[in-house]
Short mmCIF file of C-alpha atoms in Angstrom, two decimals:
data_model
loop_
_atom_site.label_atom_id
_atom_site.label_comp_id
_atom_site.label_asym_id
_atom_site.label_seq_id
_atom_site.Cartn_x
_atom_site.Cartn_y
_atom_site.Cartn_z
CA MET A 1 -42.86 70.35 98.96
CA LYS A 2 -46.00 69.64 100.81
CA PHE A 3 -45.36 70.21 104.47
CA ALA A 4 -46.93 67.64 106.82
CA PRO A 5 -45.39 68.43 110.25
CA THR A 6 -44.36 65.60 112.40
CA GLU A 7 -44.05 65.38 116.20
CA GLN A 8 -40.28 65.71 115.70
CA GLN A 9 -40.74 68.92 113.80
CA PHE A 10 -43.08 70.27 116.64
CA GLN A 11 -40.45 69.40 119.18
CA ARG A 12 -37.63 71.18 117.20
CA TYR A 13 -39.73 74.33 116.97
CA ASP A 14 -41.40 74.01 120.38
CA ARG A 15 -40.08 77.15 122.16
CA HIS A 16 -40.86 79.25 119.09
CA LEU A 17 -44.45 77.86 118.59
CA ARG A 18 -45.25 78.61 122.22
CA ILE A 19 -44.47 82.26 121.88
CA ALA A 20 -45.71 82.70 118.29
CA SER A 21 -48.97 80.88 118.99
CA ALA A 22 -49.74 83.18 121.97
CA VAL A 23 -48.95 86.31 119.98
CA VAL A 24 -50.96 85.62 116.88
CA GLY A 25 -53.66 83.40 118.49
CA GLU A 26 -53.27 80.53 115.93
CA SER A 27 -52.64 76.88 116.27
CA ARG A 28 -49.35 75.11 116.24
CA GLU A 29 -50.00 73.65 112.81
CA THR A 30 -50.56 77.06 111.36
CA VAL A 31 -47.78 78.76 113.02
CA ILE A 32 -45.02 76.12 112.25
CA ARG A 33 -45.94 76.54 108.49
CA LYS A 34 -45.02 80.19 108.85
CA PHE A 35 -41.51 79.25 109.98
CA VAL A 36 -40.95 76.27 107.64
CA MET A 37 -42.64 77.27 104.43
CA GLN A 38 -41.59 80.91 104.11
CA ARG A 39 -38.29 82.21 102.84
CA VAL A 40 -35.92 84.78 104.14
CA LEU A 41 -33.21 86.65 102.20
CA LEU A 42 -29.96 87.70 103.67
CA VAL A 43 -28.09 90.25 101.47
CA VAL A 44 -24.76 92.06 102.00
CA ASN A 45 -24.27 95.47 100.37
CA PRO A 46 -21.81 94.93 97.52
CA SER A 47 -20.01 98.10 98.31
CA LEU A 48 -19.20 96.91 101.76
CA THR A 49 -15.71 95.82 102.48
CA PRO A 50 -15.84 92.32 104.05
CA SER A 51 -14.76 93.56 107.47
CA ALA A 52 -14.88 91.77 110.76
CA ASP A 53 -18.18 93.50 111.44
CA THR A 54 -19.74 92.36 108.21
CA ARG A 55 -18.62 88.77 108.84
CA ILE A 56 -20.10 88.75 112.34
CA MET A 57 -23.48 90.23 111.31
CA LEU A 58 -23.85 87.81 108.34
CA THR A 59 -22.82 84.65 110.11
CA VAL A 60 -24.53 85.40 113.48
CA ALA A 61 -27.80 86.67 111.82
CA ALA A 62 -27.84 83.52 109.54
CA ASN A 63 -27.27 81.29 112.56
CA LEU A 64 -30.01 82.88 114.62
CA ILE A 65 -32.60 82.82 111.78
CA ALA A 66 -31.78 79.26 110.84
CA ARG A 67 -32.88 78.28 114.35
CA PHE A 68 -36.48 79.09 113.38
CA CYS A 69 -36.60 79.31 109.52
CA PRO A 70 -35.01 76.59 107.47
CA LYS A 71 -35.37 78.37 104.15
CA ILE A 72 -32.72 81.11 103.69
CA ASP A 73 -31.19 82.61 100.55
CA LEU A 74 -27.88 84.39 100.61
CA ALA A 75 -27.42 87.09 98.00
CA PHE A 76 -24.15 86.68 96.17
CA SER A 77 -21.53 89.43 96.29
CA ASP A 78 -18.35 89.73 94.29
CA THR A 79 -16.73 91.46 97.19
CA CYS A 80 -17.18 88.55 99.68
CA PRO A 81 -17.76 85.18 97.88
CA GLU A 82 -15.73 83.24 100.51
CA LEU A 83 -17.84 84.71 103.36
CA ILE A 84 -21.15 83.76 101.57
CA ALA A 85 -19.70 80.18 100.86
CA ASN A 86 -18.71 79.74 104.48
CA THR A 87 -21.98 80.95 105.81
CA LEU A 88 -23.90 78.63 103.52
CA SER A 89 -21.70 75.63 104.65
CA HIS A 90 -22.48 76.62 108.32
CA LEU A 91 -26.16 76.75 107.64
CA LYS A 92 -26.28 73.32 106.04
CA ARG A 93 -24.69 71.98 109.39
CA ILE A 94 -27.25 73.65 111.52
CA ASP A 95 -30.17 72.02 109.77
CA THR A 96 -30.08 68.96 107.69
CA SER A 97 -33.91 68.24 107.86
CA PRO A 98 -35.83 67.53 104.61
CA TYR A 99 -37.43 70.96 104.82
CA ALA A 100 -34.19 72.88 104.97
CA GLU A 101 -33.15 74.73 101.86
CA PHE A 102 -30.16 77.19 102.06
CA ARG A 103 -29.25 78.74 98.71
CA VAL A 104 -26.99 81.36 97.05
CA VAL A 105 -28.88 83.62 94.59
CA LEU A 106 -27.47 86.05 92.10
CA ARG A 107 -30.23 88.61 91.47
CA PRO A 108 -32.95 88.11 94.15
CA ASP A 109 -36.42 89.48 93.68
CA TYR A 110 -37.01 91.13 97.11
CA SER A 111 -40.69 91.06 96.67
CA LEU A 112 -40.84 87.16 96.79
CA TYR A 113 -39.46 87.01 100.43
CA ALA A 114 -41.39 87.07 103.63
CA ALA A 115 -38.53 89.01 105.18
CA VAL A 116 -35.24 90.59 104.09
CA LEU A 117 -32.30 91.33 106.22
CA ALA A 118 -29.78 93.54 104.61
CA ILE A 119 -26.27 94.29 105.91
CA GLY A 120 -25.45 97.77 104.79
CA ARG A 121 -27.78 99.58 102.37
CA PRO A 122 -29.74 97.21 100.06
CA GLY A 123 -30.32 98.01 96.42
CA THR A 124 -34.02 97.73 96.99
CA ARG A 125 -36.10 98.05 100.12
CA GLU A 126 -39.39 96.36 100.48
CA ALA A 127 -41.81 96.82 103.34
CA THR A 128 -40.38 93.75 105.11
CA THR A 129 -36.68 94.73 104.67
CA THR A 130 -34.62 95.39 107.76
CA VAL A 131 -31.32 97.02 107.51
CA ILE A 132 -28.66 96.49 110.00
CA ASP A 133 -24.99 97.87 110.41
CA SER A 134 -22.62 98.49 113.27
CA VAL A 135 -19.48 100.12 114.37
CA GLY A 136 -17.69 99.38 117.65
CA TRP A 137 -20.27 98.83 120.37
CA LEU A 138 -22.90 100.39 118.34
CA ALA A 139 -25.69 98.64 116.54
CA LEU A 140 -27.66 100.43 113.79
CA LEU A 141 -31.22 99.35 112.37
CA ASN A 142 -32.86 100.86 109.43
CA PRO A 143 -30.84 104.07 108.74
CA PRO A 144 -32.73 106.88 107.01
CA GLU A 145 -32.61 106.97 103.22
CA ALA A 146 -30.51 110.13 103.23
CA GLY A 147 -27.52 108.23 104.61
CA TYR A 148 -25.96 106.82 107.60
CA PRO A 149 -25.60 108.96 110.85
CA LEU A 150 -22.38 107.13 111.68
CA SER A 151 -18.88 107.57 110.40
CA LYS A 152 -17.55 104.07 109.63
CA GLU A 153 -14.33 103.24 111.10
CA ASN A 154 -12.25 100.18 112.11
CA HIS A 155 -12.94 99.21 115.74
CA ASN A 156 -11.96 96.15 117.75
CA SER A 157 -15.27 95.52 119.66
CA PRO A 158 -17.56 92.89 118.24
CA PHE A 159 -20.43 93.78 120.38
CA GLY A 160 -22.19 96.29 118.16
CA ALA A 161 -22.10 93.68 115.26
CA LEU A 162 -23.49 90.85 117.52
CA LEU A 163 -26.32 93.21 118.81
CA ALA A 164 -27.11 94.23 115.23
CA ALA A 165 -27.38 90.64 114.17
CA ALA A 166 -29.70 89.71 117.17
CA LEU A 167 -31.98 92.76 116.62
CA GLY A 168 -32.16 91.93 112.91
CA ALA A 169 -33.06 88.40 113.55
CA ALA A 170 -35.91 89.51 115.87
CA GLU A 171 -37.29 91.69 113.18
CA VAL A 172 -37.30 88.76 110.76
CA PHE A 173 -39.09 86.58 113.40
CA LYS A 174 -41.79 89.11 113.68
CA TYR A 175 -42.23 89.61 109.86
CA LEU A 176 -42.62 85.81 109.50
CA LEU A 177 -45.47 85.78 111.99
CA HIS A 178 -47.90 88.34 110.18
CA PRO A 179 -49.32 89.29 113.62
CA PRO A 180 -52.45 91.14 114.24
CA VAL A 181 -51.98 94.93 114.40
CA GLY A 182 -51.08 96.10 117.79
CA THR A 183 -49.73 92.81 119.14
CA ILE A 184 -46.02 93.54 118.69
CA ALA A 185 -43.86 96.39 117.67
CA HIS A 186 -41.05 96.71 115.05
CA PHE A 187 -37.88 98.67 116.18
CA GLY A 188 -37.97 101.07 113.42
CA SER A 189 -34.82 103.34 112.75
CA VAL A 190 -32.66 103.28 115.88
CA THR A 191 -29.16 102.91 117.18
CA LEU A 192 -28.36 101.07 120.48
CA SER A 193 -25.12 100.95 122.21
CA ALA A 194 -24.06 97.64 123.88
CA PHE A 195 -21.63 99.69 125.94
CA ASP A 196 -23.79 102.18 127.73
CA TYR A 197 -27.30 100.96 126.51
CA SER A 198 -28.13 104.42 125.14
CA LEU A 199 -30.44 104.91 122.23
CA ASN A 200 -29.98 107.03 118.94
CA GLY A 201 -26.36 108.02 119.80
CA MET A 202 -23.47 108.02 117.45
CA ASP A 203 -20.67 107.09 119.75
CA PRO A 204 -19.11 103.72 118.82
CA GLY A 205 -17.71 103.33 122.36
CA PRO A 206 -14.20 102.69 123.65
CA TRP A 207 -11.66 100.45 122.05
CA LEU A 208 -10.79 97.29 124.01
CA PRO A 209 -7.41 96.86 125.44
CA SER A 210 -5.17 94.82 123.21
CA GLN A 211 -4.83 92.23 125.92
CA LEU A 212 -7.37 91.04 128.35
CA ARG A 213 -6.84 88.35 131.05
CA LEU A 214 -9.64 86.48 132.78
CA PRO A 215 -8.60 85.31 136.17
CA TRP A 216 -10.03 82.06 137.38
CA GLY A 217 -13.62 82.24 136.28
CA LEU A 218 -16.72 79.91 136.32
CA LEU A 219 -19.52 79.67 133.83
CA GLY A 220 -22.58 77.88 135.15
CA GLY A 221 -24.84 76.52 132.43
CA ILE A 222 -24.09 76.06 128.76
CA GLY A 223 -27.66 76.39 127.51
CA ALA A 224 -28.87 79.05 125.13
CA VAL A 225 -27.60 81.99 127.13
CA GLY A 226 -24.32 80.11 127.95
CA ASN A 227 -23.91 79.36 124.11
CA ALA A 228 -24.31 83.01 123.25
CA PHE A 229 -22.04 84.22 125.93
CA LEU A 230 -19.21 81.86 124.68
CA LEU A 231 -19.75 82.93 121.15
CA ALA A 232 -19.45 86.54 121.93
CA LEU A 233 -16.39 85.96 124.14
CA SER A 234 -14.67 84.06 121.40
CA LEU A 235 -14.91 87.06 119.11
CA VAL A 236 -12.80 89.16 121.50
CA ASP A 237 -9.15 89.46 120.35
CA GLY A 238 -6.33 89.24 123.00
CA LEU A 239 -8.40 87.41 125.59
CA SER A 240 -6.53 84.87 127.70
CA GLY A 241 -6.95 83.27 131.09
CA ASP A 242 -8.95 80.36 132.53
CA LEU A 243 -12.70 79.49 132.46
CA LEU A 244 -14.25 76.47 134.23
CA VAL A 245 -17.52 75.51 132.32
CA ILE A 246 -20.14 73.42 134.01
CA ASP A 247 -23.22 71.50 132.56
CA GLN A 248 -24.20 68.06 133.08
CA ASP A 249 -26.47 67.64 130.07
CA ILE A 250 -26.00 66.64 126.42
CA VAL A 251 -27.16 68.40 123.30
CA GLU A 252 -30.72 67.28 122.15
CA SER A 253 -32.76 67.98 119.12
CA THR A 254 -35.01 70.33 121.19
CA ASN A 255 -31.91 72.45 121.90
CA LEU A 256 -31.18 73.17 118.26
CA ASN A 257 -33.62 75.91 118.07
CA ARG A 258 -31.50 78.33 120.15
CA TYR A 259 -28.07 76.85 120.84
CA VAL A 260 -25.84 78.94 118.48
CA LEU A 261 -22.78 76.68 118.89
CA ALA A 262 -24.73 73.47 118.12
CA TYR A 263 -25.02 71.75 114.78
CA GLU A 264 -27.51 69.00 113.94
CA ALA A 265 -24.93 66.26 114.31
CA ASP A 266 -24.28 67.26 117.95
CA ALA A 267 -27.76 65.99 118.82
CA ASP A 268 -27.17 62.51 117.19
CA ARG A 269 -29.20 60.15 119.35
CA GLU A 270 -26.52 57.38 119.32
CA HIS A 271 -23.61 59.71 119.98
CA PRO A 272 -24.73 62.92 121.41
CA VAL A 273 -22.30 65.78 122.32
CA GLY A 274 -21.94 67.01 125.96
CA LYS A 275 -22.73 70.65 126.18
CA THR A 276 -19.26 71.33 127.77
CA GLN A 277 -17.69 69.94 124.54
CA LEU A 278 -19.39 72.87 122.57
CA ALA A 279 -17.19 75.26 124.74
CA MET A 280 -14.07 73.03 124.24
CA ARG A 281 -14.52 73.02 120.47
CA LEU A 282 -15.00 76.78 120.19
CA PHE A 283 -11.88 77.60 122.27
CA HIS A 284 -9.61 74.89 120.93
CA GLY A 285 -6.10 76.26 120.44
CA ARG A 286 -7.01 79.65 121.87
CA ALA A 287 -5.42 81.59 124.67
CA LEU A 288 -8.45 81.31 126.85
CA ARG A 289 -8.10 77.89 128.47
CA VAL A 290 -11.47 76.08 128.98
CA SER A 291 -11.81 73.40 131.73
CA PRO A 292 -14.85 71.39 131.22
CA HIS A 293 -16.93 69.70 133.91
CA GLN A 294 -19.67 67.58 132.49
CA GLU A 295 -21.41 67.03 135.80
CA PRO A 296 -24.06 68.68 137.97
CA LEU A 297 -23.42 72.22 139.07
CA ASN A 298 -23.79 71.27 142.75
CA SER A 299 -21.16 68.61 142.37
CA VAL A 300 -18.54 71.14 141.20
CA LEU A 301 -19.60 73.74 143.68
CA GLY A 302 -19.21 71.14 146.45
CA LYS A 303 -15.64 70.44 145.32
CA ILE A 304 -14.94 74.27 145.52
CA HIS A 305 -16.36 74.39 149.06
CA ARG A 306 -14.07 71.45 149.94
CA GLU A 307 -11.16 73.31 148.42
CA GLU A 308 -10.61 70.54 145.91
CA ILE A 309 -11.05 73.20 143.14
CA THR A 310 -9.91 76.74 143.38
CA ARG A 311 -12.54 79.10 144.32
CA PRO A 312 -13.24 81.55 141.41
CA GLU A 313 -13.49 85.33 141.86
CA ILE A 314 -15.70 85.76 138.81
CA LEU A 315 -18.87 83.93 138.25
CA LEU A 316 -20.92 83.91 135.02
CA SER A 317 -24.50 82.69 135.63
CA ALA A 318 -26.37 81.31 132.63
CA VAL A 319 -28.53 78.86 134.67
CA ASP A 320 -32.31 78.91 134.46
CA ASN A 321 -33.45 78.22 138.00
CA ASN A 322 -33.35 80.00 141.37
CA ASP A 323 -31.79 76.97 143.17
CA ALA A 324 -28.87 77.04 140.95
CA ARG A 325 -28.56 80.82 141.09
CA TRP A 326 -28.44 80.64 145.02
CA ALA A 327 -25.87 77.85 144.89
CA MET A 328 -23.61 79.96 142.74
CA GLN A 329 -24.27 83.13 144.83
CA ASN A 330 -23.16 81.19 148.01
CA LEU A 331 -19.52 81.21 146.68
CA TRP A 332 -19.66 85.05 147.39
CA PRO A 333 -17.23 85.92 144.72
CA GLN A 334 -16.08 89.46 143.75
CA LEU A 335 -18.35 89.56 140.77
CA ILE A 336 -21.25 87.82 139.39
CA LEU A 337 -22.68 88.48 135.98
CA GLU A 338 -25.92 86.92 134.84
CA GLY A 339 -27.78 86.59 131.53
CA ALA A 340 -31.43 85.51 131.82
CA THR A 341 -34.52 85.33 129.46
CA ASP A 342 -38.22 85.08 129.73
CA HIS A 343 -40.21 84.65 126.65
CA THR A 344 -39.22 87.65 124.49
CA LEU A 345 -37.30 89.43 127.22
CA SER A 346 -33.59 89.67 127.57
CA GLN A 347 -31.75 90.62 130.73
CA VAL A 348 -28.24 91.11 132.04
CA SER A 349 -27.46 91.92 135.67
CA ARG A 350 -24.19 92.75 137.69
CA HIS A 351 -23.52 91.88 141.19
CA GLU A 352 -20.31 93.06 142.70
CA TYR A 353 -19.38 92.18 146.28
CA GLY A 354 -18.94 95.08 148.79
CA LYS A 355 -21.45 97.45 147.12
CA PRO A 356 -24.94 98.26 148.75
CA LEU A 357 -26.69 96.74 145.74
CA ALA A 358 -28.65 93.58 145.24
CA CYS A 359 -26.88 90.21 145.08
CA LEU A 360 -28.11 87.47 142.72
CA GLY A 361 -30.44 86.30 145.45
CA CYS A 362 -32.08 89.59 145.96
CA ILE A 363 -33.49 89.72 142.40
CA HIS A 364 -34.27 85.94 142.52
CA PRO A 365 -35.81 85.15 145.83
CA ARG A 366 -36.08 81.57 146.79
CA ASN A 367 -39.21 79.80 145.66
CA THR A 368 -40.96 82.97 144.45
CA THR A 369 -40.02 83.44 140.88
CA PRO A 370 -41.01 81.02 138.11
CA LYS A 371 -38.28 79.14 136.46
CA GLY A 372 -36.74 81.17 133.66
CA ASP A 373 -37.94 84.59 134.74
CA ALA A 374 -35.55 87.21 134.02
CA SER A 375 -36.02 89.14 137.32
CA TYR A 376 -37.98 89.49 140.49
CA ILE A 377 -38.91 93.11 139.42
CA ARG A 378 -40.27 92.19 136.07
CA ASP A 379 -42.15 89.21 137.51
CA MET A 380 -43.95 91.29 140.24
CA ILE A 381 -44.80 94.07 137.71
CA SER A 382 -46.60 91.52 135.75
CA ARG A 383 -48.35 89.68 138.65
CA SER A 384 -49.17 92.76 140.73
CA GLY A 385 -49.96 95.56 138.13
CA ILE A 386 -47.80 97.84 140.23
CA LEU A 387 -45.30 100.05 138.35
CA GLY A 388 -41.67 98.95 138.41
CA GLU A 389 -40.55 102.31 140.04
CA ALA A 390 -42.92 101.81 142.93
CA ILE A 391 -41.80 98.23 143.46
CA THR A 392 -38.24 99.36 143.55
CA LEU A 393 -39.06 102.14 146.06
CA SER A 394 -40.66 99.51 148.32
CA HIS A 395 -37.43 97.61 148.35
CA GLN A 396 -35.55 100.73 149.39
CA ASN A 397 -38.13 101.62 152.04
CA ALA A 398 -40.36 98.90 153.33
CA ASP A 399 -42.85 101.57 154.53
CA THR A 400 -43.69 102.83 151.04
CA ILE A 401 -47.40 102.70 150.58
CA LEU A 402 -49.34 102.10 147.35
CA LEU A 403 -50.81 105.30 145.83
CA ALA A 404 -53.19 105.49 142.83
CA ASP A 405 -50.37 106.69 140.66
CA HIS A 406 -48.49 103.44 141.35
CA ILE A 407 -51.03 101.31 139.40
CA ALA A 408 -49.73 100.65 135.93
CA PRO A 409 -52.12 101.99 133.24
CA GLU A 410 -51.97 98.83 131.35
CA ALA A 411 -52.74 96.54 134.22
CA PRO A 412 -55.81 94.32 133.61
CA GLU A 413 -59.09 95.32 135.21
CA TYR A 414 -59.04 92.56 137.73
CA GLN A 415 -55.66 93.71 139.00
CA ARG A 416 -56.71 97.28 139.18
CA ARG A 417 -59.79 96.46 141.33
CA VAL A 418 -57.63 94.45 143.77
CA LEU A 419 -55.00 97.30 143.87
CA GLN A 420 -57.59 100.02 144.34
CA ARG A 421 -58.89 98.22 147.38
CA ASN A 422 -55.28 98.12 148.78
CA ILE A 423 -54.38 101.87 148.30
CA GLY A 424 -52.70 103.07 151.41
CA LYS A 425 -51.31 99.60 152.33
CA PRO A 426 -47.53 99.03 152.34
CA ILE A 427 -46.44 97.73 148.83
CA CYS A 428 -44.17 95.07 150.53
CA SER A 429 -46.99 93.51 152.17
CA ILE A 430 -49.01 93.31 149.00
CA LEU A 431 -46.09 91.79 147.09
CA SER A 432 -45.55 89.33 150.04
CA GLU A 433 -49.10 88.09 149.65
CA LEU A 434 -48.65 87.65 145.84
CA GLU A 435 -45.47 85.66 146.53
CA LEU A 436 -47.44 83.08 148.36
CA ILE A 437 -49.00 81.97 145.24
CA SER A 438 -45.49 80.78 143.74
CA THR A 439 -44.57 78.09 146.32
CA LYS A 440 -43.90 75.31 143.96
CA PRO A 441 -40.46 73.75 143.95
CA THR A 442 -38.20 74.66 141.00
CA ASP A 443 -38.54 71.21 139.30
CA GLU A 444 -42.35 71.44 139.24
CA LEU A 445 -42.49 74.80 137.40
CA PRO A 446 -43.14 75.01 133.73
CA VAL A 447 -40.42 75.63 131.20
CA GLN A 448 -40.57 79.24 129.74
CA PRO A 449 -40.22 79.52 126.15
CA SER A 450 -37.46 81.60 124.56
CA VAL A 451 -36.03 81.95 121.13
CA SER A 452 -32.48 82.43 119.61
CA PHE A 453 -32.25 86.09 119.34
CA VAL A 454 -33.49 86.74 122.90
CA SER A 455 -30.75 84.30 124.31
CA MET A 456 -28.20 85.87 122.03
CA MET A 457 -28.82 89.36 123.41
CA SER A 458 -28.58 88.25 127.03
CA GLY A 459 -25.28 86.34 126.29
CA LEU A 460 -23.66 89.06 124.47
CA PHE A 461 -24.58 91.70 127.04
CA MET A 462 -23.15 89.38 129.78
CA ALA A 463 -19.86 88.93 127.69
CA GLY A 464 -19.73 92.62 127.14
CA GLU A 465 -20.01 93.43 130.79
CA LEU A 466 -17.25 90.93 131.51
CA VAL A 467 -15.04 92.60 128.99
CA LYS A 468 -15.69 96.02 130.53
CA PHE A 469 -14.82 94.71 133.84
CA LEU A 470 -11.55 93.08 132.74
CA GLY A 471 -10.59 96.16 130.76
CA ASN A 472 -11.44 98.72 133.43
CA LEU A 473 -14.07 100.30 131.21
CA GLN A 474 -16.68 101.96 133.22
CA SER A 475 -20.14 100.57 132.72
CA PRO A 476 -23.43 102.18 133.46
CA LEU A 477 -24.94 98.92 134.46
CA VAL A 478 -25.61 99.25 138.13
CA THR A 479 -27.73 96.18 138.68
CA LEU A 480 -29.77 95.18 135.68
CA TYR A 481 -30.76 96.02 132.06
CA GLN A 482 -33.93 94.55 130.30
CA LEU A 483 -34.97 94.67 126.69
CA ASP A 484 -38.15 93.01 125.28
CA THR A 485 -37.68 92.20 121.67
CA PHE A 486 -41.43 92.52 120.90
CA PHE A 487 -41.61 96.09 122.05
CA PRO A 488 -39.96 99.32 120.93
CA VAL A 489 -36.34 99.47 122.09
CA THR A 490 -37.27 102.75 123.82
CA ASN A 491 -39.04 100.54 126.46
CA ALA A 492 -35.70 99.00 127.48
CA PHE A 493 -34.40 100.23 130.76
CA LEU A 494 -31.51 100.22 133.25
CA LEU A 495 -32.47 99.65 136.84
CA GLN A 496 -30.66 99.86 140.22
CA VAL A 497 -31.91 97.46 142.84
CA ASP A 498 -30.68 97.78 146.42
CA LYS A 499 -30.15 94.96 148.76
CA THR A 500 -33.25 93.27 150.15
CA ASN A 501 -33.28 93.29 153.91
CA SER A 502 -34.35 89.71 154.15
CA CYS A 503 -31.70 88.37 151.81
CA GLU A 504 -28.88 86.44 153.17
CA CYS A 505 -26.39 89.13 151.73
CA VAL A 506 -27.71 91.33 154.52
CA VAL A 507 -28.78 88.87 157.26
CA ARG A 508 -25.40 86.94 157.04
CA ARG A 509 -23.16 89.70 156.00
CA ARG A 510 -20.54 89.08 158.93
CA GLU A 511 -20.34 85.26 158.22
CA ILE A 512 -20.00 86.01 154.41
CA ALA A 513 -17.11 88.51 155.13
CA ALA A 514 -15.34 85.99 157.36
CA TYR A 515 -15.82 83.23 154.73
CA ARG A 516 -14.36 85.40 151.97
CA LEU A 517 -11.38 86.34 154.16
CA ALA A 518 -10.62 82.82 155.11
CA ARG A 519 -10.77 81.58 151.52
CA ARG A 520 -8.56 84.53 150.32
CA GLN A 521 -6.03 83.62 153.03
CA ALA A 522 -6.17 79.94 151.95
CA ALA A 523 -5.46 81.00 148.40
CA ASN A 524 -2.60 83.22 149.35
CA ARG A 525 -0.92 80.35 151.22
CA VAL A 526 -0.82 78.27 148.16
CA GLY A 527 0.34 81.28 145.94
CA ILE A 528 -2.90 81.66 143.90
#
């Protein structure tokens, strides 16, 4: 079929096109053809038992890839025909456009595909083949030909399989682009733990408790990250409790490129589905009770402040602007977990009350960070050319001065010239001057593009951190973790960020403590 892209097609692939066009330096018209006219193969190793991990990897990877490529073949396997059939049915609900073509093939010719994603060892391995596997919390990419470095075992954590699917989808995305040499990096052969974020280890991580209870919690935002968080949480066995979910918006066609819970019918113009209904549908009949609020976030937070709704002790932030983040932080709960994205960057952050570490406001200062940025630290690295370690030191000690060694080697020449003139000056004052550039209100800032697998990683990491907290499993996440899907996984990092002295968590600490005590006493009086 000859492809003549319409404006509706451009809108559907808009987020992908922004990123891809910037990477390959080609027009939207050229790039959209790479997504729509190339074909991807998903294949399951016939020797694999159709385990829970296999099911998660196949269905989630297919879901993520279908958000940017509507031509997917599934290699038939006698060991899991029902799984293949269900996946095919799922794909056909995700994309019903004229260019969507999802098929089951018996004997695929790997050389005919722009990218191949194999679950378990494939029979053939082309240059564009990515192999994924998992056990427990551990994701495996491209094992050596000699064999797996892992001993396969049954495990009740879904997070390794979710992570493997997301990383595999990222590799497929990159293969479809055919980018110029040196513009992106493939992951190669690596293992990554969703439990402790370690690389190239063999530990599948701890088993989850058989029963996990979520006390009254609140999820703000059911966008791309919120969708991914809910999907990951739905795969945790034995989870019960209560979750209030908030989003005022409906599902639109422009959401379909990254909302893993949404089908094309949900974006029907005459009868669109509210985003909170995606959560209700997913957890219908489950032990985790979802309370939907299809209204603005501030409306619900106002009801909490007026004690019309019980104040939650756990907040899950999947919002994409700083005003909303601050509004949630102002409830001052025991724990806030945030998933955030920026272009190809995934981030998860943890903020526990009573610890001398950054609150949500510390890493997202008011009116200083563009909408959708994953963190203040990463934003200032990009805008200043100063190494992240030096920026972190400046937050810990305001007198830290800029040294020549603090200038990032990859910083552009114009940044290097500015920084060299400021050597010996306090880093905080340099960053404060840069922040004056970003003074636009949130609603005037541009939308930052992101893609399905980036949001998936942020959401699954956030769900994983919640499960660790509920199960008393010690997490190494102190403040935040960042992973950029267009760079080697070895570039990912854990970062500790201390409180910012100018933040309300420091300036108003006594008032905040009094507020928390009063709300706790009020809850005790009514037996909550």
